[in-house]
């Protein structure tokens, strides 16, 4: 049992009233309303705001980054008794910077109860979407806000000597990942989420490494996903790819794996240069690993490099990590490890795009708590 599971179990208020209430499950026909749906949906058990991208400094140095805020629900209704520590949810922040020229990966994570003075999920009447106190010893909070037409976010970890402050502007409109944003995660109807993306966000701002502040520009990808039933049965994790191709198309692919390593369920989306989405079933795309990489920190061996085929879109390419060591080990939640890495898309050995890969559920005790 992971430490996060222990924390969830101990922090959740247990009263006869709350035990009778069930989490709302993702289902077709959700009535979207923007920008309101950029904020939290407390009736669903899990939710995350996820940004990854590639940035270049004024000196030409290249970086990859991740910024993610998670809401982990403890009860679908507000507790019926008052306490300073009673909360409806946990707030979790993960951030990483891959220094691609220096071949160095920095990671920071924070876990708080969603209570005053520690962390919170705000209402749509406020430009602030979510915030949380930084790691121990860091005064500056982590923040995500909506500026009226785009997202901005910031974080700092003084112990890791890393920080970011980034502002975005959409280059393409919002895209639903699945018909009307209903994203299946299993053949059975009880495995699904509600999911949308901004596949191309012009991004600018600052990164800070070892006390040196650098101005950066580039492009990022944003995912927003919420639900109560994403992983089902024997599923232990996923392989997920977000790819921005040089021809103007974008590709999102995910495969959910069972405990034996086989793919239980898979879906994908090809987004045209005009923003139109074409959805892919499990049979309409394929991928295979080209090798492996072993982490000295966790002892986990991850796939490393992939060949992807999407025949109906006339796409055949390789995905190659831009550096090997891009593993995140989340100390605040019991050492859960996963791979979050900047990648390059190659066709016949030549760069044809950039993207990110996320690999979860590898090794013992690393099944995501969703």
Short mmCIF file of C-alpha atoms in Angstrom, two decimals, residues 171-368:
data_model
loop_
_atom_site.label_atom_id
_atom_site.label_comp_id
_atom_site.label_asym_id
_atom_site.label_seq_id
_atom_site.Cartn_x
_atom_site.Cartn_y
_atom_site.Cartn_z
CA UNK A 171 -2.15 28.55 -30.82
CA UNK A 172 -4.99 26.07 -31.38
CA UNK A 173 -8.44 25.82 -29.82
CA UNK A 174 -9.36 23.44 -27.04
CA UNK A 175 -9.82 19.81 -28.17
CA UNK A 176 -11.93 17.12 -26.52
CA UNK A 177 -10.12 13.80 -26.05
CA UNK A 178 -12.96 11.51 -27.05
CA UNK A 179 -16.44 12.36 -28.33
CA UNK A 180 -17.71 15.36 -26.32
CA UNK A 181 -14.80 14.89 -23.92
CA UNK A 182 -15.84 11.42 -22.77
CA UNK A 183 -12.62 9.40 -22.67
CA UNK A 184 -13.01 5.64 -22.32
CA UNK A 185 -10.40 3.80 -20.25
CA UNK A 186 -11.79 0.25 -20.52
CA UNK A 187 -14.23 -1.82 -22.55
CA UNK A 188 -16.58 -1.82 -19.57
CA UNK A 189 -18.63 1.34 -19.16
CA UNK A 190 -17.34 1.97 -15.62
CA UNK A 191 -13.85 3.01 -16.73
CA UNK A 192 -13.72 6.57 -18.09
CA UNK A 193 -12.81 10.20 -17.51
CA UNK A 194 -13.80 13.62 -18.83
CA UNK A 195 -10.82 14.98 -20.70
CA UNK A 196 -9.80 17.94 -22.84
CA UNK A 197 -6.54 19.46 -24.03
CA UNK A 198 -4.98 22.62 -25.36
CA UNK A 199 -2.50 20.87 -27.70
CA UNK A 200 -0.47 23.96 -28.58
CA UNK A 201 0.18 26.80 -26.17
CA UNK A 202 2.74 29.46 -26.98
CA UNK A 203 4.69 29.75 -23.74
CA UNK A 204 7.03 32.36 -22.30
CA UNK A 205 8.42 33.31 -18.93
CA UNK A 206 11.29 32.33 -16.68
CA UNK A 207 13.01 29.23 -15.36
CA UNK A 208 15.40 29.31 -12.44
CA UNK A 209 18.11 26.71 -11.83
CA UNK A 210 20.79 26.98 -9.13
CA UNK A 211 19.91 30.62 -8.54
CA UNK A 212 20.27 31.59 -12.20
CA UNK A 213 17.10 33.05 -13.73
CA UNK A 214 16.73 32.57 -17.49
CA UNK A 215 14.11 33.95 -19.84
CA UNK A 216 12.55 31.24 -22.02
CA UNK A 217 10.07 30.87 -24.87
CA UNK A 218 8.57 27.79 -26.46
CA UNK A 219 5.47 25.68 -26.71
CA UNK A 220 3.53 23.56 -24.23
CA UNK A 221 0.62 21.12 -24.04
CA UNK A 222 -2.15 21.27 -21.45
CA UNK A 223 -4.38 18.40 -20.27
CA UNK A 224 -7.35 18.66 -17.92
CA UNK A 225 -8.91 15.40 -16.77
CA UNK A 226 -11.35 14.43 -14.05
CA UNK A 227 -13.33 11.36 -13.06
CA UNK A 228 -13.83 8.75 -10.37
CA UNK A 229 -13.08 5.54 -12.21
CA UNK A 230 -10.06 5.87 -14.52
CA UNK A 231 -8.27 2.59 -13.76
CA UNK A 232 -10.29 -0.61 -13.59
CA UNK A 233 -9.73 -4.31 -12.94
CA UNK A 234 -6.12 -5.41 -13.35
CA UNK A 235 -4.94 -2.15 -14.92
CA UNK A 236 -1.82 -0.87 -13.16
CA UNK A 237 -0.72 2.13 -15.22
CA UNK A 238 -0.39 3.72 -18.62
CA UNK A 239 1.94 4.76 -21.42
CA UNK A 240 0.88 8.23 -22.62
CA UNK A 241 2.25 10.42 -25.39
CA UNK A 242 1.58 14.04 -26.41
CA UNK A 243 3.27 14.98 -29.69
CA UNK A 244 3.45 18.26 -31.62
CA UNK A 245 4.45 17.47 -35.19
CA UNK A 246 6.32 19.84 -37.48
CA UNK A 247 3.59 19.49 -40.15
CA UNK A 248 1.09 21.22 -37.84
CA UNK A 249 -0.66 18.11 -36.56
CA UNK A 250 -0.74 16.99 -32.94
CA UNK A 251 -1.11 13.46 -31.60
CA UNK A 252 -2.25 12.12 -28.23
CA UNK A 253 -1.95 8.38 -27.55
CA UNK A 254 -2.50 6.29 -24.42
CA UNK A 255 -2.35 2.60 -23.62
CA UNK A 256 -3.52 1.19 -20.28
CA UNK A 257 -1.55 -1.85 -19.13
CA UNK A 258 -2.51 -4.84 -17.03
CA UNK A 259 -0.28 -6.29 -14.30
CA UNK A 260 1.28 -8.74 -16.78
CA UNK A 261 2.40 -5.88 -19.04
CA UNK A 262 -0.16 -6.45 -21.77
CA UNK A 263 -2.22 -3.58 -23.19
CA UNK A 264 -5.78 -3.82 -21.89
CA UNK A 265 -7.18 -0.71 -23.58
CA UNK A 266 -5.89 2.03 -25.86
CA UNK A 267 -7.14 5.16 -27.57
CA UNK A 268 -5.71 8.13 -29.42
CA UNK A 269 -6.44 11.41 -31.14
CA UNK A 270 -4.92 12.98 -34.25
CA UNK A 271 -5.52 16.73 -34.32
CA UNK A 272 -5.25 18.40 -37.71
CA UNK A 273 -3.49 21.67 -38.35
CA UNK A 274 -6.98 23.21 -38.42
CA UNK A 275 -7.78 21.83 -34.93
CA UNK A 276 -10.17 19.09 -36.12
CA UNK A 277 -9.89 15.88 -34.08
CA UNK A 278 -9.92 12.31 -35.41
CA UNK A 279 -10.33 9.66 -32.70
CA UNK A 280 -8.41 6.38 -32.82
CA UNK A 281 -9.49 3.02 -31.45
CA UNK A 282 -7.05 0.43 -30.11
CA UNK A 283 -6.92 -1.24 -33.55
CA UNK A 284 -6.13 1.97 -35.42
CA UNK A 285 -2.67 2.56 -34.01
CA UNK A 286 0.21 0.48 -32.68
CA UNK A 287 3.46 1.01 -30.85
CA UNK A 288 6.45 -1.06 -29.81
CA UNK A 289 9.33 -0.37 -27.49
CA UNK A 290 12.79 0.07 -29.00
CA UNK A 291 14.72 -0.49 -25.77
CA UNK A 292 14.79 0.05 -22.01
CA UNK A 293 16.39 2.34 -19.45
CA UNK A 294 17.04 1.45 -15.81
CA UNK A 295 16.74 4.00 -13.02
CA UNK A 296 19.47 3.98 -10.40
CA UNK A 297 17.19 5.91 -8.02
CA UNK A 298 14.23 3.50 -7.99
CA UNK A 299 15.62 0.35 -9.61
CA UNK A 300 12.74 0.42 -12.11
CA UNK A 301 13.34 -0.42 -15.76
CA UNK A 302 11.25 1.64 -18.18
CA UNK A 303 10.69 1.32 -21.93
CA UNK A 304 12.96 3.74 -23.77
CA UNK A 305 12.12 4.73 -27.35
CA UNK A 306 9.09 3.61 -29.37
CA UNK A 307 8.02 3.02 -32.96
CA UNK A 308 4.49 4.22 -33.70
CA UNK A 309 2.23 3.40 -36.65
CA UNK A 310 -1.06 5.19 -37.43
CA UNK A 311 -1.90 3.90 -40.92
CA UNK A 312 -5.09 5.88 -41.58
CA UNK A 313 -3.26 9.14 -40.82
CA UNK A 314 -0.24 8.08 -42.91
CA UNK A 315 1.97 8.42 -39.86
CA UNK A 316 4.96 6.24 -39.05
CA UNK A 317 7.60 7.58 -36.69
CA UNK A 318 9.94 6.91 -33.79
CA UNK A 319 9.71 8.57 -30.37
CA UNK A 320 13.09 9.09 -28.71
CA UNK A 321 13.63 10.61 -25.22
CA UNK A 322 15.81 13.72 -25.40
CA UNK A 323 17.68 12.48 -22.33
CA UNK A 324 17.50 9.20 -20.45
CA UNK A 325 17.14 10.08 -16.77
CA UNK A 326 13.74 11.82 -16.55
CA UNK A 327 12.15 9.85 -13.71
CA UNK A 328 10.11 11.52 -10.97
CA UNK A 329 10.13 9.98 -7.49
CA UNK A 330 7.38 11.59 -5.40
CA UNK A 331 8.77 11.57 -1.85
CA UNK A 332 5.74 13.32 -0.35
CA UNK A 333 3.46 10.46 -1.40
CA UNK A 334 5.56 7.52 -0.32
CA UNK A 335 8.10 7.36 -3.14
CA UNK A 336 5.72 6.65 -6.04
CA UNK A 337 7.89 6.69 -9.17
CA UNK A 338 6.98 7.42 -12.77
CA UNK A 339 8.71 8.61 -15.93
CA UNK A 340 7.90 12.08 -17.28
CA UNK A 341 10.16 12.93 -20.17
CA UNK A 342 10.77 15.30 -23.07
CA UNK A 343 10.90 13.40 -26.36
CA UNK A 344 11.67 13.97 -30.01
CA UNK A 345 9.66 12.59 -32.94
CA UNK A 346 11.82 11.24 -35.75
CA UNK A 347 11.00 10.15 -39.29
CA UNK A 348 13.83 8.38 -41.14
CA UNK A 349 16.21 9.63 -38.46
CA UNK A 350 15.27 13.30 -38.86
CA UNK A 351 13.40 15.38 -36.29
CA UNK A 352 9.71 15.73 -37.17
CA UNK A 353 8.31 17.06 -33.90
CA UNK A 354 8.60 17.28 -30.13
CA UNK A 355 6.51 15.95 -27.27
CA UNK A 356 6.30 14.33 -23.88
CA UNK A 357 5.87 10.80 -22.58
CA UNK A 358 4.44 9.67 -19.25
CA UNK A 359 4.96 6.10 -18.01
CA UNK A 360 3.16 5.05 -14.82
CA UNK A 361 2.69 1.80 -12.94
CA UNK A 362 6.13 0.31 -13.58
CA UNK A 363 7.85 -1.41 -10.66
CA UNK A 364 6.23 -2.57 -7.44
CA UNK A 365 3.73 -0.36 -5.62
CA UNK A 366 3.50 2.36 -8.26
CA UNK A 367 -0.10 1.99 -9.43
CA UNK A 368 -1.52 5.54 -9.61
#
